[in-house]
PDB file of C-alpha atoms in Angstrom:
ATOM      1  CA  GLN A   1      69.154 -71.940 -11.480  1.00 69.00           C
ATOM      2  CA  LYS A   2      66.963 -69.401  -9.400  1.00 71.00           C
ATOM      3  CA  GLU A   3      63.605 -71.832  -9.973  1.00 89.00           C
ATOM      4  CA  VAL A   4      60.114 -70.878  -8.119  1.00 93.00           C
ATOM      5  CA  GLU A   5      58.207 -73.415  -7.572  1.00 94.00           C
ATOM      6  CA  GLN A   6      54.190 -74.078  -7.196  1.00 94.00           C
ATOM      7  CA  ASN A   7      51.710 -76.886  -7.118  1.00 91.00           C
ATOM      8  CA  SER A   8      50.673 -77.216 -10.992  1.00 88.00           C
ATOM      9  CA  GLY A   9      46.945 -78.209  -9.708  1.00 90.00           C
ATOM     10  CA  PRO A  10      44.650 -78.396 -10.279  1.00 94.00           C
ATOM     11  CA  LEU A  11      43.385 -77.272  -7.064  1.00 97.00           C
ATOM     12  CA  SER A  12      39.523 -77.793  -5.888  1.00 97.00           C
ATOM     13  CA  VAL A  13      37.342 -76.219  -3.281  1.00 97.00           C
ATOM     14  CA  PRO A  14      34.044 -75.813  -2.760  1.00 98.00           C
ATOM     15  CA  GLU A  15      32.568 -72.901  -2.257  1.00 98.00           C
ATOM     16  CA  GLY A  16      32.667 -70.440   0.997  1.00 98.00           C
ATOM     17  CA  ALA A  17      35.741 -72.637   1.951  1.00 98.00           C
ATOM     18  CA  ILE A  18      39.391 -71.655   2.356  1.00 98.00           C
ATOM     19  CA  ALA A  19      41.957 -71.908  -0.336  1.00 98.00           C
ATOM     20  CA  SER A  20      45.305 -72.367   0.643  1.00 97.00           C
ATOM     21  CA  LEU A  21      48.019 -71.719  -2.669  1.00 98.00           C
ATOM     22  CA  ASN A  22      51.982 -72.755  -2.101  1.00 97.00           C
ATOM     23  CA  CYS A  23      55.180 -70.773  -3.385  1.00 97.00           C
ATOM     24  CA  THR A  24      58.911 -72.005  -2.958  1.00 97.00           C
ATOM     25  CA  TYR A  25      61.801 -69.669  -4.234  1.00 95.00           C
ATOM     26  CA  SER A  26      65.410 -70.641  -4.439  1.00 94.00           C
ATOM     27  CA  ASP A  27      67.407 -67.120  -4.099  1.00 92.00           C
ATOM     28  CA  ARG A  28      67.192 -66.835  -0.694  1.00 91.00           C
ATOM     29  CA  GLY A  29      68.406 -63.161  -1.231  1.00 90.00           C
ATOM     30  CA  SER A  30      65.588 -62.480  -2.900  1.00 91.00           C
ATOM     31  CA  GLN A  31      63.086 -59.107  -1.559  1.00 88.00           C
ATOM     32  CA  SER A  32      59.887 -59.360  -2.575  1.00 93.00           C
ATOM     33  CA  PHE A  33      56.632 -61.763  -3.845  1.00 95.00           C
ATOM     34  CA  PHE A  34      53.960 -61.111  -5.748  1.00 95.00           C
ATOM     35  CA  TRP A  35      50.419 -63.109  -6.087  1.00 97.00           C
ATOM     36  CA  TYR A  36      49.518 -62.643  -9.482  1.00 96.00           C
ATOM     37  CA  ARG A  37      46.113 -64.023 -11.100  1.00 96.00           C
ATOM     38  CA  GLN A  38      44.889 -65.174 -14.261  1.00 95.00           C
ATOM     39  CA  TYR A  39      41.845 -66.205 -16.294  1.00 94.00           C
ATOM     40  CA  SER A  40      42.430 -67.764 -19.337  1.00 90.00           C
ATOM     41  CA  GLY A  41      43.665 -66.023 -22.143  1.00 88.00           C
ATOM     42  CA  LYS A  42      43.585 -62.884 -20.198  1.00 92.00           C
ATOM     43  CA  SER A  43      47.110 -60.848 -18.854  1.00 94.00           C
ATOM     44  CA  PRO A  44      48.403 -61.614 -14.683  1.00 94.00           C
ATOM     45  CA  GLU A  45      46.506 -59.328 -12.761  1.00 93.00           C
ATOM     46  CA  LEU A  46      48.278 -58.213 -10.210  1.00 93.00           C
ATOM     47  CA  ILE A  47      46.843 -59.250  -6.023  1.00 95.00           C
ATOM     48  CA  MET A  48      49.314 -58.926  -3.651  1.00 94.00           C
ATOM     49  CA  PHE A  49      53.118 -58.060  -3.037  1.00 94.00           C
ATOM     50  CA  ILE A  50      54.673 -58.812  -0.015  1.00 96.00           C
ATOM     51  CA  TYR A  51      58.885 -57.973   1.565  1.00 92.00           C
ATOM     52  CA  SER A  52      59.295 -58.571   5.374  1.00 88.00           C
ATOM     53  CA  ASN A  53      58.198 -61.896   7.062  1.00 90.00           C
ATOM     54  CA  GLY A  54      54.838 -62.244   8.414  1.00 92.00           C
ATOM     55  CA  ASP A  55      51.183 -62.086   7.161  1.00 94.00           C
ATOM     56  CA  LYS A  56      49.714 -59.013   4.808  1.00 95.00           C
ATOM     57  CA  GLU A  57      46.196 -58.995   4.340  1.00 96.00           C
ATOM     58  CA  ASP A  58      43.798 -57.389   1.957  1.00 96.00           C
ATOM     59  CA  GLY A  59      40.428 -57.920   1.613  1.00 97.00           C
ATOM     60  CA  ARG A  60      39.617 -61.758   1.454  1.00 97.00           C
ATOM     61  CA  PHE A  61      42.580 -62.285   0.605  1.00 98.00           C
ATOM     62  CA  THR A  62      46.389 -63.388   2.587  1.00 97.00           C
ATOM     63  CA  ALA A  63      49.614 -62.691   1.917  1.00 97.00           C
ATOM     64  CA  GLN A  64      51.942 -65.031   3.856  1.00 97.00           C
ATOM     65  CA  LEU A  65      55.587 -64.997   3.673  1.00 96.00           C
ATOM     66  CA  ASN A  66      58.365 -67.235   5.763  1.00 95.00           C
ATOM     67  CA  LYS A  67      61.774 -66.183   4.684  1.00 93.00           C
ATOM     68  CA  ALA A  68      63.381 -68.997   6.463  1.00 94.00           C
ATOM     69  CA  SER A  69      61.999 -71.566   4.617  1.00 95.00           C
ATOM     70  CA  GLN A  70      61.260 -69.675   1.473  1.00 95.00           C
ATOM     71  CA  TYR A  71      57.689 -69.553   1.169  1.00 95.00           C
ATOM     72  CA  VAL A  72      54.931 -67.588   0.515  1.00 97.00           C
ATOM     73  CA  SER A  73      51.254 -68.860   0.153  1.00 97.00           C
ATOM     74  CA  LEU A  74      48.177 -67.646  -0.725  1.00 98.00           C
ATOM     75  CA  LEU A  75      45.244 -67.847   1.521  1.00 98.00           C
ATOM     76  CA  ILE A  76      41.417 -66.833   0.070  1.00 98.00           C
ATOM     77  CA  ARG A  77      38.797 -66.625   1.879  1.00 98.00           C
ATOM     78  CA  ASP A  78      35.690 -67.129   1.608  1.00 98.00           C
ATOM     79  CA  SER A  79      36.269 -68.750  -1.964  1.00 98.00           C
ATOM     80  CA  GLN A  80      33.834 -67.296  -4.800  1.00 97.00           C
ATOM     81  CA  PRO A  81      33.273 -68.822  -8.042  1.00 97.00           C
ATOM     82  CA  SER A  82      34.864 -65.404  -9.512  1.00 96.00           C
ATOM     83  CA  ASP A  83      38.222 -66.336  -7.935  1.00 98.00           C
ATOM     84  CA  SER A  84      38.774 -70.131 -10.814  1.00 97.00           C
ATOM     85  CA  ALA A  85      41.653 -69.185 -11.976  1.00 96.00           C
ATOM     86  CA  THR A  86      45.308 -69.995 -12.553  1.00 95.00           C
ATOM     87  CA  TYR A  87      47.387 -68.325  -9.842  1.00 96.00           C
ATOM     88  CA  LEU A  88      51.487 -67.063 -10.761  1.00 94.00           C
ATOM     89  CA  CYS A  89      53.452 -66.366  -7.574  1.00 95.00           C
ATOM     90  CA  ALA A  90      56.592 -64.299  -8.407  1.00 92.00           C
ATOM     91  CA  VAL A  91      59.540 -62.980  -6.339  1.00 92.00           C
ATOM     92  CA  LYS A  92      62.095 -60.845  -6.580  1.00 89.00           C
ATOM     93  CA  ASP A  93      65.207 -62.105  -6.615  1.00 83.00           C
ATOM     94  CA  SER A  94      68.109 -60.893  -5.580  1.00 82.00           C
ATOM     95  CA  ASN A  95      69.537 -59.547  -8.535  1.00 78.00           C
ATOM     96  CA  TYR A  96      66.614 -57.412  -8.982  1.00 77.00           C
ATOM     97  CA  GLN A  97      64.721 -60.397 -11.702  1.00 79.00           C
ATOM     98  CA  LEU A  98      61.529 -61.509 -11.192  1.00 82.00           C
ATOM     99  CA  ILE A  99      61.499 -65.527 -11.291  1.00 86.00           C
ATOM    100  CA  TRP A 100      57.858 -67.175 -12.276  1.00 88.00           C
ATOM    101  CA  GLY A 101      56.722 -70.047 -11.246  1.00 91.00           C
ATOM    102  CA  ALA A 102      55.121 -72.311 -13.721  1.00 89.00           C
ATOM    103  CA  GLY A 103      51.622 -71.564 -11.900  1.00 93.00           C
ATOM    104  CA  THR A 104      48.633 -72.731  -9.443  1.00 95.00           C
ATOM    105  CA  LYS A 105      44.967 -73.354 -11.876  1.00 95.00           C
ATOM    106  CA  LEU A 106      42.359 -73.368  -8.835  1.00 97.00           C
ATOM    107  CA  ILE A 107      38.921 -73.963  -9.107  1.00 97.00           C
ATOM    108  CA  ILE A 108      36.479 -73.153  -6.999  1.00 98.00           C
ATOM    109  CA  LYS A 109      33.372 -75.730  -6.572  1.00 96.00           C
ATOM    110  CA  PRO A 110      29.811 -74.049  -6.753  1.00 93.00           C
TER     111      PRO A 110
ATOM    112  CA  GLY B   1      48.306 -44.584 -12.792  1.00 61.00           C
ATOM    113  CA  ALA B   2      50.332 -47.303 -14.626  1.00 69.00           C
ATOM    114  CA  VAL B   3      48.524 -48.165 -17.620  1.00 88.00           C
ATOM    115  CA  VAL B   4      49.770 -50.233 -19.817  1.00 93.00           C
ATOM    116  CA  SER B   5      48.725 -50.427 -23.266  1.00 95.00           C
ATOM    117  CA  GLN B   6      49.090 -53.373 -26.681  1.00 97.00           C
ATOM    118  CA  HIS B   7      48.165 -53.001 -30.063  1.00 97.00           C
ATOM    119  CA  PRO B   8      46.737 -55.721 -31.033  1.00 97.00           C
ATOM    120  CA  SER B   9      45.106 -58.024 -28.443  1.00 96.00           C
ATOM    121  CA  TRP B  10      44.787 -60.154 -31.520  1.00 96.00           C
ATOM    122  CA  VAL B  11      46.088 -61.015 -33.900  1.00 97.00           C
ATOM    123  CA  ILE B  12      46.459 -63.001 -37.078  1.00 97.00           C
ATOM    124  CA  CYS B  13      49.615 -63.899 -39.685  1.00 96.00           C
ATOM    125  CA  LYS B  14      50.177 -65.561 -42.326  1.00 97.00           C
ATOM    126  CA  SER B  15      54.168 -67.859 -41.708  1.00 97.00           C
ATOM    127  CA  GLY B  16      57.043 -65.918 -43.469  1.00 97.00           C
ATOM    128  CA  THR B  17      55.739 -62.888 -42.361  1.00 97.00           C
ATOM    129  CA  SER B  18      56.311 -59.618 -40.280  1.00 97.00           C
ATOM    130  CA  VAL B  19      54.260 -58.386 -36.890  1.00 98.00           C
ATOM    131  CA  LYS B  20      54.614 -55.795 -34.774  1.00 98.00           C
ATOM    132  CA  ILE B  21      53.185 -55.369 -32.028  1.00 98.00           C
ATOM    133  CA  GLU B  22      52.887 -52.168 -30.246  1.00 97.00           C
ATOM    134  CA  CYS B  23      53.300 -51.926 -25.943  1.00 96.00           C
ATOM    135  CA  ARG B  24      52.071 -48.163 -24.693  1.00 95.00           C
ATOM    136  CA  SER B  25      53.175 -46.465 -21.001  1.00 92.00           C
ATOM    137  CA  LEU B  26      49.279 -44.029 -20.988  1.00 91.00           C
ATOM    138  CA  ASP B  27      50.382 -42.019 -18.259  1.00 87.00           C
ATOM    139  CA  PHE B  28      54.592 -41.835 -16.923  1.00 88.00           C
ATOM    140  CA  GLN B  29      57.600 -42.646 -19.278  1.00 90.00           C
ATOM    141  CA  ALA B  30      58.884 -45.882 -18.945  1.00 90.00           C
ATOM    142  CA  THR B  31      62.635 -45.794 -20.224  1.00 90.00           C
ATOM    143  CA  THR B  32      62.337 -49.652 -19.518  1.00 92.00           C
ATOM    144  CA  MET B  33      59.724 -52.205 -20.783  1.00 94.00           C
ATOM    145  CA  PHE B  34      60.014 -56.429 -20.716  1.00 94.00           C
ATOM    146  CA  TRP B  35      58.768 -58.257 -22.744  1.00 96.00           C
ATOM    147  CA  TYR B  36      57.345 -61.831 -22.191  1.00 95.00           C
ATOM    148  CA  ARG B  37      55.860 -64.097 -23.516  1.00 96.00           C
ATOM    149  CA  GLN B  38      53.110 -66.620 -22.882  1.00 93.00           C
ATOM    150  CA  PHE B  39      52.107 -70.922 -24.367  1.00 92.00           C
ATOM    151  CA  PRO B  40      48.806 -72.583 -23.770  1.00 87.00           C
ATOM    152  CA  LYS B  41      49.582 -73.391 -20.233  1.00 81.00           C
ATOM    153  CA  GLN B  42      52.978 -71.911 -19.798  1.00 84.00           C
ATOM    154  CA  SER B  43      54.312 -69.723 -17.386  1.00 82.00           C
ATOM    155  CA  LEU B  44      55.332 -65.931 -18.508  1.00 86.00           C
ATOM    156  CA  MET B  45      58.623 -66.003 -20.243  1.00 90.00           C
ATOM    157  CA  LEU B  46      61.005 -63.177 -20.344  1.00 91.00           C
ATOM    158  CA  MET B  47      61.938 -62.729 -23.669  1.00 95.00           C
ATOM    159  CA  ALA B  48      63.941 -59.565 -23.545  1.00 95.00           C
ATOM    160  CA  THR B  49      64.782 -56.208 -21.692  1.00 94.00           C
ATOM    161  CA  SER B  50      63.741 -53.208 -24.057  1.00 93.00           C
ATOM    162  CA  ASN B  51      65.902 -50.211 -23.026  1.00 92.00           C
ATOM    163  CA  GLU B  52      65.106 -47.095 -23.876  1.00 91.00           C
ATOM    164  CA  GLY B  53      67.671 -45.311 -26.733  1.00 88.00           C
ATOM    165  CA  SER B  54      69.502 -48.205 -26.368  1.00 89.00           C
ATOM    166  CA  LYS B  55      69.550 -52.106 -27.733  1.00 92.00           C
ATOM    167  CA  ALA B  56      67.675 -53.914 -26.154  1.00 95.00           C
ATOM    168  CA  THR B  57      68.631 -56.978 -24.409  1.00 94.00           C
ATOM    169  CA  TYR B  58      67.751 -60.631 -24.475  1.00 96.00           C
ATOM    170  CA  GLU B  59      67.523 -63.346 -22.782  1.00 93.00           C
ATOM    171  CA  GLN B  60      69.567 -66.296 -23.548  1.00 93.00           C
ATOM    172  CA  GLY B  61      67.703 -68.686 -26.745  1.00 93.00           C
ATOM    173  CA  VAL B  62      66.125 -65.757 -27.653  1.00 96.00           C
ATOM    174  CA  GLU B  63      67.013 -64.718 -31.015  1.00 95.00           C
ATOM    175  CA  LYS B  64      67.401 -60.931 -31.161  1.00 94.00           C
ATOM    176  CA  ASP B  65      67.866 -60.854 -35.034  1.00 95.00           C
ATOM    177  CA  LYS B  66      63.938 -62.377 -35.171  1.00 97.00           C
ATOM    178  CA  PHE B  67      61.738 -60.867 -32.506  1.00 97.00           C
ATOM    179  CA  LEU B  68      63.386 -57.166 -33.522  1.00 97.00           C
ATOM    180  CA  ILE B  69      62.837 -54.681 -30.636  1.00 96.00           C
ATOM    181  CA  ASN B  70      62.645 -50.636 -30.494  1.00 93.00           C
ATOM    182  CA  HIS B  71      61.944 -48.688 -28.269  1.00 93.00           C
ATOM    183  CA  ALA B  72      62.465 -45.059 -29.971  1.00 83.00           C
ATOM    184  CA  SER B  73      60.704 -43.237 -27.232  1.00 91.00           C
ATOM    185  CA  LEU B  74      59.037 -42.852 -23.526  1.00 92.00           C
ATOM    186  CA  THR B  75      56.057 -44.283 -23.706  1.00 93.00           C
ATOM    187  CA  LEU B  76      56.612 -47.026 -26.454  1.00 95.00           C
ATOM    188  CA  SER B  77      58.387 -50.232 -27.465  1.00 96.00           C
ATOM    189  CA  THR B  78      57.398 -52.594 -30.567  1.00 97.00           C
ATOM    190  CA  LEU B  79      57.890 -55.387 -30.995  1.00 97.00           C
ATOM    191  CA  THR B  80      58.556 -56.936 -34.271  1.00 98.00           C
ATOM    192  CA  VAL B  81      58.308 -61.106 -34.988  1.00 98.00           C
ATOM    193  CA  THR B  82      60.180 -61.620 -37.807  1.00 97.00           C
ATOM    194  CA  SER B  83      59.786 -64.125 -40.616  1.00 97.00           C
ATOM    195  CA  ALA B  84      56.780 -65.748 -38.144  1.00 97.00           C
ATOM    196  CA  HIS B  85      56.543 -69.492 -38.326  1.00 97.00           C
ATOM    197  CA  PRO B  86      53.160 -71.637 -36.480  1.00 96.00           C
ATOM    198  CA  GLU B  87      55.844 -72.255 -32.916  1.00 96.00           C
ATOM    199  CA  ASP B  88      55.358 -68.720 -33.185  1.00 97.00           C
ATOM    200  CA  SER B  89      52.229 -68.273 -31.866  1.00 97.00           C
ATOM    201  CA  SER B  90      52.085 -67.251 -28.608  1.00 97.00           C
ATOM    202  CA  PHE B  91      50.243 -64.789 -25.872  1.00 97.00           C
ATOM    203  CA  TYR B  92      52.464 -61.486 -25.645  1.00 98.00           C
ATOM    204  CA  ILE B  93      52.612 -59.390 -22.331  1.00 97.00           C
ATOM    205  CA  CYS B  94      54.072 -56.260 -21.832  1.00 96.00           C
ATOM    206  CA  SER B  95      54.995 -54.417 -18.477  1.00 92.00           C
ATOM    207  CA  ALA B  96      57.038 -51.175 -17.806  1.00 90.00           C
ATOM    208  CA  LYS B  97      60.400 -51.984 -15.193  1.00 86.00           C
ATOM    209  CA  GLY B  98      58.829 -50.513 -11.376  1.00 80.00           C
ATOM    210  CA  GLN B  99      55.857 -50.593 -12.754  1.00 82.00           C
ATOM    211  CA  PRO B 100      53.542 -54.066 -11.550  1.00 81.00           C
ATOM    212  CA  HIS B 101      51.024 -54.582 -13.630  1.00 84.00           C
ATOM    213  CA  PHE B 102      51.285 -56.361 -17.359  1.00 91.00           C
ATOM    214  CA  GLY B 103      49.429 -54.861 -20.279  1.00 94.00           C
ATOM    215  CA  PRO B 104      46.900 -57.188 -21.944  1.00 95.00           C
ATOM    216  CA  GLY B 105      48.636 -58.644 -24.088  1.00 96.00           C
ATOM    217  CA  THR B 106      49.151 -60.228 -28.136  1.00 97.00           C
ATOM    218  CA  ARG B 107      47.650 -62.942 -28.802  1.00 97.00           C
ATOM    219  CA  LEU B 108      49.868 -64.002 -32.602  1.00 97.00           C
ATOM    220  CA  THR B 109      48.817 -67.360 -33.820  1.00 97.00           C
ATOM    221  CA  VAL B 110      50.606 -68.051 -37.502  1.00 97.00           C
ATOM    222  CA  THR B 111      48.988 -69.837 -39.856  1.00 96.00           C
TER     223      THR B 111
END
């Protein structure tokens, strides 16, 4: 069974520090990788997506993909209290199905 | 662009009644839409794939007779929860194939 694994947390990070969120996946043929942020009671919103090995930066967010090790991570620099949310990793597998991780709850402490 | 809307945003119904949730693509045509369900503190779970003009495809464990899907036009898919029970209380979210954004979700509470 294809899986996407995330540490459920909560991950507590001081304001201003770097938050590092990790996700591993089982289907080596996966092509696309997505990070969503979900506030309580709200629908997930797309933060970033990445297709190629390496880093992709967008503002305070950096997505890192390592296909050989089958992990994708999201770094949030200069963490703000408003970044407190659940972060969902999603992987489009070799059948183009979107497989979701269970999410990591992130808490930014002022 | 590529906005997906849902209606209603929240609904409370009595056990045994049916509830219809709408998912609309506002500025594009969606031949395929996805319906997800999310229980508290759990991840999104794909329920079914809605195809315009044909039958929906349901994921394993999802009762097609209980969760009726109609995709009669290129901009509208509906999910009807029939004979709702408290265990159907959840957050229902739709998205359109090829688009990374989700609808705002519908919170269903069955009393």
